[in-house]
mmCIF file of C-alpha atoms in Angstrom:
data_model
loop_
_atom_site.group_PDB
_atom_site.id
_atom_site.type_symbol
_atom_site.label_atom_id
_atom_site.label_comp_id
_atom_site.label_asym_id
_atom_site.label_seq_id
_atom_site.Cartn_x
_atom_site.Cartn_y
_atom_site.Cartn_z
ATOM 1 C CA UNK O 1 161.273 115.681 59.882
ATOM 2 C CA UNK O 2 157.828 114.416 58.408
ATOM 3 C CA UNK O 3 155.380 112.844 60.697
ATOM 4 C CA UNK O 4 156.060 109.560 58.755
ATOM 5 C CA UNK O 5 159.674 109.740 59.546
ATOM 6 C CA UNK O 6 158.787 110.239 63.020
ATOM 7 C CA UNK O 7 156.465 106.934 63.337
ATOM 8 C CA UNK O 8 159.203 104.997 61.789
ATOM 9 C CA UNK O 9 161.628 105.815 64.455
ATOM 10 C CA UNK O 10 161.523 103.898 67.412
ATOM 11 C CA UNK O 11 160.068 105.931 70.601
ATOM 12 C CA UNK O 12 163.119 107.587 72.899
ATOM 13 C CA UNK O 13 165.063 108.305 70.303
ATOM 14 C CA UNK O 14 165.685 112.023 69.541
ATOM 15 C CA UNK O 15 167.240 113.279 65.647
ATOM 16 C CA UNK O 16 170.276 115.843 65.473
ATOM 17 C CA UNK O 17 170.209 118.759 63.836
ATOM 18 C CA UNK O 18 173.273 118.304 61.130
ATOM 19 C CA UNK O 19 173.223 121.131 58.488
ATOM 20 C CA UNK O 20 175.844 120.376 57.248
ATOM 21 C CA UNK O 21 176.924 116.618 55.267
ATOM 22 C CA UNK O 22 174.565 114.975 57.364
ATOM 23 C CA UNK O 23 171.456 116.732 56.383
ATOM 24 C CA UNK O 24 172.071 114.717 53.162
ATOM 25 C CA UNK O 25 171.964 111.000 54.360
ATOM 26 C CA UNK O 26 170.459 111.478 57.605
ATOM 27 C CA UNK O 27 168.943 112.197 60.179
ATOM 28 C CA UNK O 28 170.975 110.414 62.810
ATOM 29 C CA UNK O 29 169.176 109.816 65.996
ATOM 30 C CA UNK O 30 170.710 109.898 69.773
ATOM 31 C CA UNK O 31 169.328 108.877 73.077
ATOM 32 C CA UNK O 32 171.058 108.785 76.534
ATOM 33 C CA UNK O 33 170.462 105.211 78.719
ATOM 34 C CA UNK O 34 171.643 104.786 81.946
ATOM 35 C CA UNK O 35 174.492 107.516 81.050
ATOM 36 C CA UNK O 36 175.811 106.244 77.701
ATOM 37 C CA UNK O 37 175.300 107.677 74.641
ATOM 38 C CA UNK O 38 173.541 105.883 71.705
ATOM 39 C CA UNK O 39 173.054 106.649 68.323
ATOM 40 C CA UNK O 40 170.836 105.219 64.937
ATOM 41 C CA UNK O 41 169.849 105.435 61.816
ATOM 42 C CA UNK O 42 167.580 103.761 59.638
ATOM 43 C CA UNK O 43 168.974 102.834 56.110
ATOM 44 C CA UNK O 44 166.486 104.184 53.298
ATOM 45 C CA UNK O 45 167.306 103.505 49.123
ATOM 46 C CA UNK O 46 169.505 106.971 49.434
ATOM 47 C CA UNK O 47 171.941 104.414 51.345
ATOM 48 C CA UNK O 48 172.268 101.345 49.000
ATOM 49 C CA UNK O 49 174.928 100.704 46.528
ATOM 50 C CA UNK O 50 174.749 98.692 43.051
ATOM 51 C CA UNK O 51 174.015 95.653 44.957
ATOM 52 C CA UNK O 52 171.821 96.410 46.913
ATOM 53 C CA UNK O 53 172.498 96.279 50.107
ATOM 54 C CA UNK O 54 173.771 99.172 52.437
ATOM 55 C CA UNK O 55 176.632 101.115 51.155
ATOM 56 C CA UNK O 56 179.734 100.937 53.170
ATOM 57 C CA UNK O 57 180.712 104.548 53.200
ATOM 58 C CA UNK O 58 176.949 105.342 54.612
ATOM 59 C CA UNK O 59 178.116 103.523 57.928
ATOM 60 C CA UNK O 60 181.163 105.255 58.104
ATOM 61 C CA UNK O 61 179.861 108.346 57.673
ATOM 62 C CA UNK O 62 177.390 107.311 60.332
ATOM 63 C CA UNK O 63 180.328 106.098 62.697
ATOM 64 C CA UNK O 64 182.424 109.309 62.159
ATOM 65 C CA UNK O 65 179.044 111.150 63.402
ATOM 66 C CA UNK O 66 178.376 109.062 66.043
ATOM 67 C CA UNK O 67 182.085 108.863 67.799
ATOM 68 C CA UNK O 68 182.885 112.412 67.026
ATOM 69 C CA UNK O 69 179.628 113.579 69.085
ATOM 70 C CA UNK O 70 181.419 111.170 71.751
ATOM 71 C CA UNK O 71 184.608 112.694 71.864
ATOM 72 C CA UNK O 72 183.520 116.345 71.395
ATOM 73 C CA UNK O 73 181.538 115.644 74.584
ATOM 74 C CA UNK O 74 184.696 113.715 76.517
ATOM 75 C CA UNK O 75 186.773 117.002 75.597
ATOM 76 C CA UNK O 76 183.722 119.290 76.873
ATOM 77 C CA UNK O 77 182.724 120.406 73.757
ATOM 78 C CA UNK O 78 186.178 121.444 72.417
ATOM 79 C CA UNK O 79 186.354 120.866 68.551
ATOM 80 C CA UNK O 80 187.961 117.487 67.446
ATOM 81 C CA UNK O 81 188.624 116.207 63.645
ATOM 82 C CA UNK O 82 188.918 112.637 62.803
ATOM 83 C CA UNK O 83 193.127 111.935 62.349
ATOM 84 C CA UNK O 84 192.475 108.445 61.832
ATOM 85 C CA UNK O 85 189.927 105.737 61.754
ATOM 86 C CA UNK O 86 189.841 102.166 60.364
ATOM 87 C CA UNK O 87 187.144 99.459 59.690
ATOM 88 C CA UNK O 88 186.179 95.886 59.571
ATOM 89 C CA UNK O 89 183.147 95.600 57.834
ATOM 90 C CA UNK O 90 181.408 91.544 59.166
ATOM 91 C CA UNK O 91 178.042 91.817 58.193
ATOM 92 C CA UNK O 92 175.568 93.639 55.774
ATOM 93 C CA UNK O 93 172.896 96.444 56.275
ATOM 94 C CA UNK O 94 170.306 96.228 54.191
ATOM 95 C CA UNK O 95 167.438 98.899 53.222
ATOM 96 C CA UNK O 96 165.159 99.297 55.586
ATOM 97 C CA UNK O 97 167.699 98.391 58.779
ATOM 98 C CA UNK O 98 167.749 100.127 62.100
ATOM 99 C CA UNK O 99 171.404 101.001 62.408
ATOM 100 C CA UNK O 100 173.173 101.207 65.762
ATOM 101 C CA UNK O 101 176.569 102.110 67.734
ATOM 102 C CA UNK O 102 177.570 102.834 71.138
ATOM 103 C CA UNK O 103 181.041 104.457 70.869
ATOM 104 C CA UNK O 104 182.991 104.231 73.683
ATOM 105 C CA UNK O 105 186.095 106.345 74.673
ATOM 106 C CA UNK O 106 189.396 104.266 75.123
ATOM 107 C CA UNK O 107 191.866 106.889 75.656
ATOM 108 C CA UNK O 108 191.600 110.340 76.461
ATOM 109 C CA UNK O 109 195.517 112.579 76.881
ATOM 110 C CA UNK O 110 195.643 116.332 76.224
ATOM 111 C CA UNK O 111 195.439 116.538 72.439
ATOM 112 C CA UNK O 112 194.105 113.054 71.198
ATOM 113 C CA UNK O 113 191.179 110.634 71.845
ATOM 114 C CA UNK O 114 190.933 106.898 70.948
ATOM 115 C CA UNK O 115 187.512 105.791 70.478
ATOM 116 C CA UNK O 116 185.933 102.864 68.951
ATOM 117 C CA UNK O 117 182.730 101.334 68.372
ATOM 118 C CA UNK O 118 180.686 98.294 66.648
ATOM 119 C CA UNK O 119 177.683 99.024 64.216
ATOM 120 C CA UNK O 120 175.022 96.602 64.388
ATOM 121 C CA UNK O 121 171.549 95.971 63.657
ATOM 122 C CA UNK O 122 168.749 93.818 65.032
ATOM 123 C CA UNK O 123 171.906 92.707 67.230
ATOM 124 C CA UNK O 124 173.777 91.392 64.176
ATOM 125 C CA UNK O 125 177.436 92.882 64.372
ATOM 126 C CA UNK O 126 177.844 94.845 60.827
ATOM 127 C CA UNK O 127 181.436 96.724 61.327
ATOM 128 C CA UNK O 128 184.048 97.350 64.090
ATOM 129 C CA UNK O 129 185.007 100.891 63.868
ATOM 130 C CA UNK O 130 188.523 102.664 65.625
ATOM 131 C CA UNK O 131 189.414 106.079 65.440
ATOM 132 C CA UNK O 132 191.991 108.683 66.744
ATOM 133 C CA UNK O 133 190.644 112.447 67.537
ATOM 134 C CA UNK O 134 192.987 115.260 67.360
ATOM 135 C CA UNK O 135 191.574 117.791 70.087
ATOM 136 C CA UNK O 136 191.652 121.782 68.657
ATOM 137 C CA UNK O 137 193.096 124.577 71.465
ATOM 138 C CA UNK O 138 192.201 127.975 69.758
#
């Protein structure tokens, strides 16, 4: 991360280390407050679609992210895929936003979690998210 990635970031706020699909649109960001996890991004051009506002599949890749790190922790770090997860997008990011979710654990049994959690920014709802997390036993 540049220097002038860092000073956009709000202070507290720490990036993740995603090689993988994430190093592509991200960083994401994570910080721990009073015990729950948080996570952000901010939306850059990279993130818009043809009208210019934030593209849809950007904050559901950022939702997947976010929850998943939720659930793997819930299942102490066993692996977990995304089964299911649904959307209802009620506002719009736009370029330049601070994105933001607090996933929260529903349901936990012995092979699948239910999670959900509501994207916002600048306090401004932008999409409920729910998902189902199938738990891996090697």
């Amino acid at each position: 991360m540049t220097d002038e990635e860092r000073a956009a970031f709000p202070d507290g706020w720490e990036a993740f280390t995603d090689p993988g699909f994430i190093a592509h649109v991200g960083p994401v960001y994570h910080r721990t407050v009073a015990g729950t996890k948080e996570f952000a991004f901010r939306t850059d051009e990279r993130h818009g679609n043809l009208v210019g506002i934030v593209h849809g599949g950007m904050l559901l890749t950022f939702a997947d992210r976010a929850l998943s790190i939720v659930v793997r922790e819930a299942c102490d770090g066993a692996r977990a895929v995304t089964i299911e997860m649904s959307s209802q997008f009620v506002g719009a990011a736009q370029i330049g936003d601070l994105v933001e979710t607090v996933p929260e654990i529903v349901r936990k049994t012995a092979s699948l979690v239910f999670v959900r959690g509501t994207l916002t920014s600048g306090g401004r709802p932008l999409a409920a998210v729910t998902g189902i997390w199938k738990v891996l036993r090697d």
